[in-house]
Coordinates of C-alpha atoms in Angstrom, one line a residue:
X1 CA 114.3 96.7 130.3
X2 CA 111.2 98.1 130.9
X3 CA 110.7 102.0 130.1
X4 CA 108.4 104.3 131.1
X5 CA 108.5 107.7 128.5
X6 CA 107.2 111.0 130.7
X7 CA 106.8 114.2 128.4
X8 CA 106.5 117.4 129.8
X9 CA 105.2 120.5 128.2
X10 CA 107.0 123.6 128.2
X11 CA 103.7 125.8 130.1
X12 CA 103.8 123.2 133.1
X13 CA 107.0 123.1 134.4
X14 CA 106.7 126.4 136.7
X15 CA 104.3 124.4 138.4
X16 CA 106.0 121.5 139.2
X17 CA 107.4 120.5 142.5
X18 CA 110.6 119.0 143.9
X19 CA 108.9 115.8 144.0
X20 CA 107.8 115.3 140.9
X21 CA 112.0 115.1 140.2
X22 CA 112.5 113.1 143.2
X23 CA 109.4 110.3 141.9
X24 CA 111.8 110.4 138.7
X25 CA 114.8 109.5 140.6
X26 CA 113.0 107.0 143.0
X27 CA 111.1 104.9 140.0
X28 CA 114.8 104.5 138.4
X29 CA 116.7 103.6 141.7
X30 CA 113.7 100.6 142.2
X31 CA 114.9 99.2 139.2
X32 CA 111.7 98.0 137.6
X33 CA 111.0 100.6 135.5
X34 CA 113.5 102.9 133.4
X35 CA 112.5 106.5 133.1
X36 CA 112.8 108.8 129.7
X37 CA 111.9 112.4 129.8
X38 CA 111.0 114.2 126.7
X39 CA 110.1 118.0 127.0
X40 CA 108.7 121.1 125.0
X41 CA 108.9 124.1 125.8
X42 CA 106.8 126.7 123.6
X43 CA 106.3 129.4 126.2
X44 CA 110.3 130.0 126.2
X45 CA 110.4 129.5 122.5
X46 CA 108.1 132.1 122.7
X47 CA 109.7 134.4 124.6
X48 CA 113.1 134.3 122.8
X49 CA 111.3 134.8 119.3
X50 CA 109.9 138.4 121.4
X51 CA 113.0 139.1 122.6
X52 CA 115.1 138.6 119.4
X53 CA 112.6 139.9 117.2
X54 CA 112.2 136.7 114.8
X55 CA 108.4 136.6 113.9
X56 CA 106.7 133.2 114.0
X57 CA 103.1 131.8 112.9
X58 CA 101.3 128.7 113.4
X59 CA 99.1 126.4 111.2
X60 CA 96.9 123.9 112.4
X61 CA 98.9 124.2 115.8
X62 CA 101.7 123.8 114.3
X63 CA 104.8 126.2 114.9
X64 CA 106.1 127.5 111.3
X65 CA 109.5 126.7 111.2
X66 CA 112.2 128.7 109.4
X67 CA 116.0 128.2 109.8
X68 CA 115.4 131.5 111.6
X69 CA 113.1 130.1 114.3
X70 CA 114.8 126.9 113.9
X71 CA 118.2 128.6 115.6
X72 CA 116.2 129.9 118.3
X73 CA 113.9 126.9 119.2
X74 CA 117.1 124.8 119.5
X75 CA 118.4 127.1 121.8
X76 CA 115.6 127.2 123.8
X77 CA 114.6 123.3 123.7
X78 CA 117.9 121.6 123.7
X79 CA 119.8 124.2 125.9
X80 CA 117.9 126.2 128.6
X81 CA 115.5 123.6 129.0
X82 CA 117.5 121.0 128.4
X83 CA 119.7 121.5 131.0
X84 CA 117.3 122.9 133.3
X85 CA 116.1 119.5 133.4
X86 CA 118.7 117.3 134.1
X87 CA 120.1 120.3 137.2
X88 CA 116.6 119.9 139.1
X89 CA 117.2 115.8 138.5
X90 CA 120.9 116.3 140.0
X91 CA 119.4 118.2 142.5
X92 CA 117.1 115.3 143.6
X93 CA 120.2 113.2 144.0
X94 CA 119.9 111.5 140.4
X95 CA 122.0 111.2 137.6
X96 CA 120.3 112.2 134.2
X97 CA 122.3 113.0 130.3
X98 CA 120.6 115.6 128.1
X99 CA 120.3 115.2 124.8
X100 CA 118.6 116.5 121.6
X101 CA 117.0 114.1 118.7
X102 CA 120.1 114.9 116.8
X103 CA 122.7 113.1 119.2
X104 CA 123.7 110.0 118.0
X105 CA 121.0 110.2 115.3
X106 CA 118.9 109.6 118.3
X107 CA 115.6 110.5 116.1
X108 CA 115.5 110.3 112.1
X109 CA 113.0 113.0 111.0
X110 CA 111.1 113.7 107.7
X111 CA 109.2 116.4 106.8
X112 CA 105.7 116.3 108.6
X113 CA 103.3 117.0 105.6
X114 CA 104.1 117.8 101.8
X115 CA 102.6 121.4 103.4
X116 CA 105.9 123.2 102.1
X117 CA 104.5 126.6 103.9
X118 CA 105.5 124.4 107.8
X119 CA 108.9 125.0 106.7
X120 CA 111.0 122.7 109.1
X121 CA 108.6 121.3 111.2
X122 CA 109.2 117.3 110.9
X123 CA 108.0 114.1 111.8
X124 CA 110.1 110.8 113.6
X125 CA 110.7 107.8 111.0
X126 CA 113.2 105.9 113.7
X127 CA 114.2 106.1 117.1
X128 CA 117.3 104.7 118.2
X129 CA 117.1 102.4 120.7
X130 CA 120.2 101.4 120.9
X131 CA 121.5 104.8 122.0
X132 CA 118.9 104.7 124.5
X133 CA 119.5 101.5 126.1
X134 CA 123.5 102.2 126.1
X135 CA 122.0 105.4 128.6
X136 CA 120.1 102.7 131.0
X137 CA 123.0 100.4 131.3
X138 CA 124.9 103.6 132.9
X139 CA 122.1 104.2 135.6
X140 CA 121.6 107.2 133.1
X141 CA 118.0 109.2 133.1
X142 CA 117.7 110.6 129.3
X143 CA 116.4 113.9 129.0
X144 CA 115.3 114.1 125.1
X145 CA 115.1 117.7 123.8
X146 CA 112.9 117.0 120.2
X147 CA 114.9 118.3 117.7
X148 CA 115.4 115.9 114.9
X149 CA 117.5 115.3 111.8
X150 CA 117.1 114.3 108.3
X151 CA 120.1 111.8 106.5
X152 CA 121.3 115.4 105.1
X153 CA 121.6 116.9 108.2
X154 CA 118.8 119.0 107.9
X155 CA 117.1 120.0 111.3
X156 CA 113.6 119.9 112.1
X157 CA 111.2 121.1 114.7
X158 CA 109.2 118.2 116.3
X159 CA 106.0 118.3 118.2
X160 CA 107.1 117.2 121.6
X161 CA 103.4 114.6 122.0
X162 CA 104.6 113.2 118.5
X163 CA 108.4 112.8 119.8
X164 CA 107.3 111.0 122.9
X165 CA 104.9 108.8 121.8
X166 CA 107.3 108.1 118.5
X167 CA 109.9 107.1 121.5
X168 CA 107.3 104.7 123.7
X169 CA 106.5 103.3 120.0
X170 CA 110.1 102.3 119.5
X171 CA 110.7 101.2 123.0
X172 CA 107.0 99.2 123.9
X173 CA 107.1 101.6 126.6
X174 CA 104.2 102.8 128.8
X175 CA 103.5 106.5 127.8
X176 CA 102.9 109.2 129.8
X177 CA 101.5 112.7 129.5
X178 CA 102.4 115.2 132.5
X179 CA 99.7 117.9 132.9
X180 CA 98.5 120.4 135.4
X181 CA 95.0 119.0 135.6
X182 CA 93.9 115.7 137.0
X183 CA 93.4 113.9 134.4
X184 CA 90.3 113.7 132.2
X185 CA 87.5 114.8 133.7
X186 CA 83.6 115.7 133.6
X187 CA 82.8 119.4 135.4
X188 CA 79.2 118.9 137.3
X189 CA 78.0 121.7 139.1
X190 CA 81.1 122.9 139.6
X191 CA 83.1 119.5 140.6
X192 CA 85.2 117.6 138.7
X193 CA 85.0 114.1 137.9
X194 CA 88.1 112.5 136.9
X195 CA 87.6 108.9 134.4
X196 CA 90.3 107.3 136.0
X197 CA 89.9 105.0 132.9
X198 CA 89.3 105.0 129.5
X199 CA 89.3 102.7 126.1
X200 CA 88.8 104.0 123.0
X201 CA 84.9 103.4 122.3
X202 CA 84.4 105.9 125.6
X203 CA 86.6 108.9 124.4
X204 CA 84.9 108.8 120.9
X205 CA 81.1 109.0 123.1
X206 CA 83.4 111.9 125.4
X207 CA 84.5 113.9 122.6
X208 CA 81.1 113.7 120.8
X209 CA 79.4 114.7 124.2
X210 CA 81.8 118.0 124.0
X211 CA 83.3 116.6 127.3
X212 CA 86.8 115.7 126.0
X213 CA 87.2 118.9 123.7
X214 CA 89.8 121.9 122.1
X215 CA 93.6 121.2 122.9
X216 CA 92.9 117.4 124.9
X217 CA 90.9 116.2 121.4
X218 CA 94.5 115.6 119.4
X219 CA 96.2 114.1 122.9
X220 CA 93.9 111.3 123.7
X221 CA 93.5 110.6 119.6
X222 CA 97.7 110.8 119.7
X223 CA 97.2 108.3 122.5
X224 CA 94.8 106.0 120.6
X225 CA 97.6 106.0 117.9
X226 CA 100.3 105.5 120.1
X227 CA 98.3 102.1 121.5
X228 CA 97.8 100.9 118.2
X229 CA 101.0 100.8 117.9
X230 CA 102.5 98.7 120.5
X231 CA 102.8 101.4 123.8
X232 CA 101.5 99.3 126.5
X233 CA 99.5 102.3 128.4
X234 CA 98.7 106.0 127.9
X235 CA 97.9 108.3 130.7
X236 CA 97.5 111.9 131.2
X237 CA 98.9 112.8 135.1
X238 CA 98.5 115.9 137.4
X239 CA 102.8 116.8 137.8
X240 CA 101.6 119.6 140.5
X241 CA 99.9 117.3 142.5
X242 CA 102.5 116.0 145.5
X243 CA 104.2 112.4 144.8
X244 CA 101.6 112.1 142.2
X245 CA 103.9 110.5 139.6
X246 CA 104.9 107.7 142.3
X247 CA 101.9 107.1 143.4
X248 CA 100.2 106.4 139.5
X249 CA 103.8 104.1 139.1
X250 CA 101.8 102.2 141.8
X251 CA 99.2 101.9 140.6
X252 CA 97.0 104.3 142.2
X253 CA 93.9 106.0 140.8
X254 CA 95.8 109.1 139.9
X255 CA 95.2 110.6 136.5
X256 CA 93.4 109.1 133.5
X257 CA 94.6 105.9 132.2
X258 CA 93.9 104.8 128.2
X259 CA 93.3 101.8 127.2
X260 CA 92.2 100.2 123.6
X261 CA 89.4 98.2 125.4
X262 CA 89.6 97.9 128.6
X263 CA 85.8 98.2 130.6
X264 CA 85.3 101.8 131.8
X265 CA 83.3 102.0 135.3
X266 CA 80.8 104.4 134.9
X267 CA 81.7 108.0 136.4

């Protein structure tokens, strides 16, 4: 089977459009490819550490994760947003199971770093595949919240880029990143000019040129990472943009595809 992995940050999903469900449901019902979603979902976390008063700090972009937070990011990832998934994928006729990383031992976590002051905030060791494919064989669309779990049942917080390219690892799937911008692009007098491909010699000259820079630095070097290590294709897709998801499944120039060496055409 064939899987394509499609996360989803938490601050785009307000901006997303019926289709972008309905391209979900379509590239499953065609049978070539098999969809997984796996989400974030900071700006909620966010707003239920406000609202119940549990304070929170970050460290190298990091969330600092107490049992305290902990309670309150699970809530938030595996069940408002959770669910909210898998209802706007019912809505668009299709039939989709939500899950967290602790399901079925669906991801095996360890602590990130030896940085004791992250508290729970871990990394994926092993992704079961099995559990995953049992999903597919039931027409299912898994909808992965990224909580994970330790052999002693301990819970951790996982960055949702690290869960979904630890997932595409696993799988050999392609890997893709759903953004409100159209990809990668270079700003010239005001216009901007999307590489509709890159390889890895390219976003090293981009990132010392300043034009790949801030939050997209540790994405494309997470999707360098990712290649080395068996996903067959990284891409960074506008989800606002109408049908865009189908029409980068086919191919399309939508969005910024990464490559290891493919040639770049100049832009």
């Amino acid at each position: 089977m064939n899987y394509v992995v499609i996360k989803c940050g938490g601050s785009v999903f307000e901006q997303l459009t019926p289709s972008f469900y309905q391209d979900i449901v379509a590239i499953q019902e065609q049978g070539e490819w098999q969809p997984i979603i796996v989400h974030g979902g900071g700006p909620l976390i966010s707003q239920l550490l406000a609202q119940t008063g549990v304070k929170t700090s970050f460290i190298d972009g990091l969330r600092v994760t107490t049992d305290e937070v902990l309670d309150v990011v699970e809530m938030a990832l595996s069940g408002a947003m959770n669910k909210g998934i898998v209802r706007k994928l019912a809505e668009a006729n299709g039939k989709a199971i939500g899950i967290s990383g602790i399901d079925g031992n669906l991801l095996e976590t360890k602590p990130f770093s030896e940085n004791t002051a992250l508290g729970f905030v871990g990394e994926v060791t092993k992704v079961n595949t099995s559990l995953i494919d049992a999903f597919g064989k039931q027409d299912l669309i898994p909808v992965i919240s990224p909580i994970g779990m330790d052999a002693n049942g301990q819970r951790y917080n996982i960055n949702a880029d690290m869960a979904a390219s630890a997932v595409a690892q696993a799988l050999g799937a392609k890997l893709c990143y759903i953004s409100d911008i159209p990809g990668i692009y270079h700003e010239i007098d005001g216009e901007k000019h999307v590489f509709h491909q890159l390889n890895e010699s390219k976003i090293e000259e981009l990132i010392n040129q300043d034009v790949i820079k801030d939050g997209m630095i540790p994405k494309v070097q997470s999707a360098l990472e990712a290649l080395h290590q068996d996903v067959l294709e990284v891409s960074i897709v506008d989800g606002t943009k109408e049908h865009g998801l189908a029409e980068f499944m086919q191919g399309k120039e939508i969005g910024t595809r990464i490559s290891l060496t493919k040639e770049v055409p100049y832009v």
